[in-house]
Short mmCIF file of C-alpha atoms in Angstrom, two decimals:
data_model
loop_
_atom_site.label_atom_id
_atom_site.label_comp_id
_atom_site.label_asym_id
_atom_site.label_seq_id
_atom_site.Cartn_x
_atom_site.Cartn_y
_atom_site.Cartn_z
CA UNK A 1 103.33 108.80 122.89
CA UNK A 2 103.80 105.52 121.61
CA UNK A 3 107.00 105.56 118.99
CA UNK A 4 109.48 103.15 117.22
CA UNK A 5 112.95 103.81 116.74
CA UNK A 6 115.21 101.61 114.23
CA UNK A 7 118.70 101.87 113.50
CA UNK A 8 119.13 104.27 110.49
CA UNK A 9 119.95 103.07 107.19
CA UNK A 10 120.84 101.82 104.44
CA UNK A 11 123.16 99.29 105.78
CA UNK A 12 125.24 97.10 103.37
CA UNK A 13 126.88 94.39 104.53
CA UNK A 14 128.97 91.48 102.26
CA UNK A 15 127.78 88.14 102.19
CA UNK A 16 128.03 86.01 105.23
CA UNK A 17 128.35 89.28 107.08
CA UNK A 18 126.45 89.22 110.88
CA UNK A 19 123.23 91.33 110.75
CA UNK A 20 122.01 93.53 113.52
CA UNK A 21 119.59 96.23 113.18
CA UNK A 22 118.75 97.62 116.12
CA UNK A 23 115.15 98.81 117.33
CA UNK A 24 113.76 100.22 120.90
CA UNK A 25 110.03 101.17 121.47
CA UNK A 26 107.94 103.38 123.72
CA UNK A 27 104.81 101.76 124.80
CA UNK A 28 101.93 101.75 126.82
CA UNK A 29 101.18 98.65 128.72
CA UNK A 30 101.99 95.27 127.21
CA UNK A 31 103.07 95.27 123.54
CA UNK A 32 104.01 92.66 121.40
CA UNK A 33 106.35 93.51 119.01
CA UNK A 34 107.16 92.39 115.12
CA UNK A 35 109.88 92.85 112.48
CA UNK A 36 108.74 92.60 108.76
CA UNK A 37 110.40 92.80 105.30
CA UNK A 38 109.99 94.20 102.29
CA UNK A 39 111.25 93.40 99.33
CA UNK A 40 111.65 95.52 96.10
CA UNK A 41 107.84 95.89 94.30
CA UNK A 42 106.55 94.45 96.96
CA UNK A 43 104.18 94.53 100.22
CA UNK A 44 105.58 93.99 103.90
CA UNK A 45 105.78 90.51 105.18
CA UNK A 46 105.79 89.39 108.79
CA UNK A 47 109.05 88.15 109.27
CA UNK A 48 108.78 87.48 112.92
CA UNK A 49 107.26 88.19 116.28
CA UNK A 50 107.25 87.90 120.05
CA UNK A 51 104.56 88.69 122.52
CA UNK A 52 105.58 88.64 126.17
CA UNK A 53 109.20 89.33 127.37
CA UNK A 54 112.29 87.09 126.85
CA UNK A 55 110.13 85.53 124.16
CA UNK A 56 112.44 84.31 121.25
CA UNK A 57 111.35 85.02 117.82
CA UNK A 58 112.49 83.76 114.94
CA UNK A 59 112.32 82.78 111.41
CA UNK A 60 114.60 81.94 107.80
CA UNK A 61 117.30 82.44 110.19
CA UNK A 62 116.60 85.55 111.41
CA UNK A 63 116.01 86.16 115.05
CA UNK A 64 115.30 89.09 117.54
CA UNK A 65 114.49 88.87 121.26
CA UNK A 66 111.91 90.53 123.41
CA UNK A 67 114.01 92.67 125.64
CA UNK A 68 111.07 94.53 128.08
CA UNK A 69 114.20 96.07 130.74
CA UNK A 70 115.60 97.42 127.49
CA UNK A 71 112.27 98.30 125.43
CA UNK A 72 114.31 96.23 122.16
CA UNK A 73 113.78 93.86 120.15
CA UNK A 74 117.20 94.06 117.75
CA UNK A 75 116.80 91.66 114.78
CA UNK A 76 120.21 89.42 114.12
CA UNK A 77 121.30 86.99 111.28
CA UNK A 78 124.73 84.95 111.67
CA UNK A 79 125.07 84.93 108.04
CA UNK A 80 123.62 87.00 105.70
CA UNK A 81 122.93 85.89 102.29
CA UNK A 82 122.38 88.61 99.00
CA UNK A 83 118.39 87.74 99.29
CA UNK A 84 118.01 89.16 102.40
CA UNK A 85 118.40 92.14 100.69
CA UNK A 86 115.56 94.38 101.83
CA UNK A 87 113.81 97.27 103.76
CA UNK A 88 113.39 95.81 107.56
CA UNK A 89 110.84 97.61 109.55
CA UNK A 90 110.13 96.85 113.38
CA UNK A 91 106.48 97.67 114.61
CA UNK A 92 104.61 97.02 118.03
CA UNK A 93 100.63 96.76 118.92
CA UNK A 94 98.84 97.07 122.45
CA UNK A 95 95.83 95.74 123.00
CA UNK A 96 94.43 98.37 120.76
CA UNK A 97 95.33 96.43 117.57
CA UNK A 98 96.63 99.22 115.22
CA UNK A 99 101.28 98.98 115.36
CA UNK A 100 103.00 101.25 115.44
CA UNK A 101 105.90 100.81 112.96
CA UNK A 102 109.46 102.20 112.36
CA UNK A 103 110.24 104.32 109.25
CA UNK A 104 112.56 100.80 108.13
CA UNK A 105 116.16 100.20 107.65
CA UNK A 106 117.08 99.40 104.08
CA UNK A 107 119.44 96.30 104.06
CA UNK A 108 122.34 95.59 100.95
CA UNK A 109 123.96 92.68 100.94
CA UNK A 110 127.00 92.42 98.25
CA UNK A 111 128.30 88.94 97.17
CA UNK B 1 95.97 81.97 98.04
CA UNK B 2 94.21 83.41 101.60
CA UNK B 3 95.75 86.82 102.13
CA UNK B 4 94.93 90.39 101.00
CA UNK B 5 93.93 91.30 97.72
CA UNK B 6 94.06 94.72 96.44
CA UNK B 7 93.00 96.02 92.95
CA UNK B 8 93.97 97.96 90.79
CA UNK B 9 98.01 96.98 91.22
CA UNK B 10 98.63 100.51 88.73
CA UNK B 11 97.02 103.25 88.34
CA UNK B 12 97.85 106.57 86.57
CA UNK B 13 94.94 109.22 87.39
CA UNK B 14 94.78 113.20 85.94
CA UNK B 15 94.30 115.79 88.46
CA UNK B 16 90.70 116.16 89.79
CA UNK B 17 89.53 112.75 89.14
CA UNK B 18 88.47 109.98 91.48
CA UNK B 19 89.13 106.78 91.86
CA UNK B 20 88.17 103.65 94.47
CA UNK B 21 91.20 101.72 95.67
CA UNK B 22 89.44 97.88 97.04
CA UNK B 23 90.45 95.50 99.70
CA UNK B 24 89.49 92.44 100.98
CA UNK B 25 90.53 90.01 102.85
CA UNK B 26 90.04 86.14 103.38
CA UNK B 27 91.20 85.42 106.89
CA UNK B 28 88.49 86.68 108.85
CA UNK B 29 90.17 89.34 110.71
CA UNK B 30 88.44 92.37 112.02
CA UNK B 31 90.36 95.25 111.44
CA UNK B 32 91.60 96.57 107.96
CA UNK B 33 93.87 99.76 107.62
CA UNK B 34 95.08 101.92 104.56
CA UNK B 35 98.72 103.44 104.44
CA UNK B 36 100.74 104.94 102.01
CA UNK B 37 104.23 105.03 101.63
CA UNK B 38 106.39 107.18 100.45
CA UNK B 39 110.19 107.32 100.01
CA UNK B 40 112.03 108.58 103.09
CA UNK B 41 108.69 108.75 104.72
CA UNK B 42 108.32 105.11 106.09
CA UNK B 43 104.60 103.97 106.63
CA UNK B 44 101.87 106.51 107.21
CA UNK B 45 98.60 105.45 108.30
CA UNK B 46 95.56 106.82 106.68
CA UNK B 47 92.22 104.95 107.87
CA UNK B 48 91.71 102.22 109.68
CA UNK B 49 88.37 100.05 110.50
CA UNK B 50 89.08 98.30 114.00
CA UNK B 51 85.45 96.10 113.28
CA UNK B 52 82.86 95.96 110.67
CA UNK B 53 81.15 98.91 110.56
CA UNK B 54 83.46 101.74 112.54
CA UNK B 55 86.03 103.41 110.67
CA UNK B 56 88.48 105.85 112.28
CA UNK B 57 90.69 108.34 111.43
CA UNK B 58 94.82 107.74 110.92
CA UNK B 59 97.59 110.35 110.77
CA UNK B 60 96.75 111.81 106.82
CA UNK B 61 92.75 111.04 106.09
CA UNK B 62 93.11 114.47 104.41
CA UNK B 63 91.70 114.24 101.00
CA UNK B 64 90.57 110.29 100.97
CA UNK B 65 87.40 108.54 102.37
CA UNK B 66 86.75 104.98 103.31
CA UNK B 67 84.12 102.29 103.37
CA UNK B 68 84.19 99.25 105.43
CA UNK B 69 81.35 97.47 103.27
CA UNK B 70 81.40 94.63 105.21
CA UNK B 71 84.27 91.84 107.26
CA UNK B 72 85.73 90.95 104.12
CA UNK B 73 86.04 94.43 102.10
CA UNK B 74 87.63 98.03 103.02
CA UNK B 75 87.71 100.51 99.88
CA UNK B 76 89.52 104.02 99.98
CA UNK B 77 88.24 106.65 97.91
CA UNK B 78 90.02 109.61 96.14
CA UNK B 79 87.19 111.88 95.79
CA UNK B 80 89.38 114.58 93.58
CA UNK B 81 93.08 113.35 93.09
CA UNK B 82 96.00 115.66 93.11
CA UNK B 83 99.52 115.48 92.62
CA UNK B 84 100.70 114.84 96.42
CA UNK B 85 98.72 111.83 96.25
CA UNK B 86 100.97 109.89 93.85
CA UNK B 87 101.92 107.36 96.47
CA UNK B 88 101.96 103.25 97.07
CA UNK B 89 98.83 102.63 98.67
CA UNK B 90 98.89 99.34 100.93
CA UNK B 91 95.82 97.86 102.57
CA UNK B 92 96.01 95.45 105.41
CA UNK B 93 94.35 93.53 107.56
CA UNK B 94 94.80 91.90 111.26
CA UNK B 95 93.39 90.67 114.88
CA UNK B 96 94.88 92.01 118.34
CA UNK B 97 97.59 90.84 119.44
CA UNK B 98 98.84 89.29 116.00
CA UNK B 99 100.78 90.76 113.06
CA UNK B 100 99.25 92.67 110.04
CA UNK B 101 99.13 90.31 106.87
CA UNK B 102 99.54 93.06 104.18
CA UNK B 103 98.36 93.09 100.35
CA UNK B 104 100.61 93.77 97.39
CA UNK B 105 100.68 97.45 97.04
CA UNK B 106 98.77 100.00 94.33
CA UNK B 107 101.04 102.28 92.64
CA UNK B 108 99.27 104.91 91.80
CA UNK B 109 100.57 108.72 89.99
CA UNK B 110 98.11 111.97 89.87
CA UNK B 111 99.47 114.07 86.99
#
């Protein structure tokens, strides 16, 4: 069935650090995919998205590519500042509407 | 601000009592959903209303009920709370193909 698997947390990374967190779906037909963020008290954001393969998205300097030979879409940041501090979660939809989401990846960053 | 708004943001309920969480949303979307999440336990989906007027069944409707009253508003009912209900309860809403645009969260606790 459809699924999302992220890269198990929590991460913590210094500041300026590079960011990857890693996440690989299983899909029927054509999904597009999402990464949002959640920060402490409060709901999930959409961070970014992509909807059709090799599609770049990307957004506060965060970025993740569609990757459809590789079912990914890993989100990167060059430079990571203590703000980004956060639970990350990756999610997909079909043409159904309802995503599917990972169980998140909880992001430190120390100064 | 267009968006989701949920009420209440707290809550504290005694065992056996009921309560009406309410949604509703500003963007003209069709479908609404209900999770709850709980630590370690990532997102779990409890109802979801893909159009005004159906509502369908997620991974834990046990114990809650939904209305979709109309576009706008999606209420989930606790008909007699308990204990393994203490959760964050997060409403959202979205069209195919695009990201969920989620509200702020109700905290609530069944003693």
């Amino acid at each position: 069935g459809d699924s999302v698997t992220q890269m198990e947390g929590p991460v913590t990374l210094s500041e300026e650090a590079f960011l990857t967190i890693n996440c690989t779906y299983t899909a029927t037909g054509y999904p597009s995919l999402f990464w949002y963020v959640q920060y402490p008290g409060e709901g999930l954001q959409l961070l970014l998205k992509a909807t059709k393969a090799d599609d770049k998205g990307s957004n506060k300097g965060f970025e993740a590519t569609y990757r459809k030979e590789t079912t990914s879409f890993h989100l990167e940041k060059g430079s990571v500042q203590v703000s980004d501090s956060a639970v990350y979660f990756c999610a997909f939809n079909t043409n159904a509407g309802k995503s599917t989401f990972g169980d998140g990846t909880t992001l430190t960053v120390k100064p | 601000n267009a968006g989701v708004t949920q009420t209440p943001k707290f809550q504290v309920l005694k065992t056996g009592q009921s309560m009406t969480l309410q949604c509703a949303q500003d963007m003209n979307h069709n479908s609404m959903y209900w999770y709850r999440q709980d630590p370690g336990m990532g997102l779990r989906l409890i109802y979801y209303s893909a159009s005004e007027g159906t509502t369908d069944k997620g991974e834990v409707p046990n114990g809650y009920n939904v209305s979709r009253l109309n576009k706008r508003e999606f209420s989930l009912r606790l008909e007699s709370a308990a204990p393994s209900q203490t959760s964050v309860y997060f409403c959202a809403s979205s069209e195919i193909y695009t990201g969920y645009t989620f509200g702020s969260g109700t905290r609530l606790t069944v003693v």
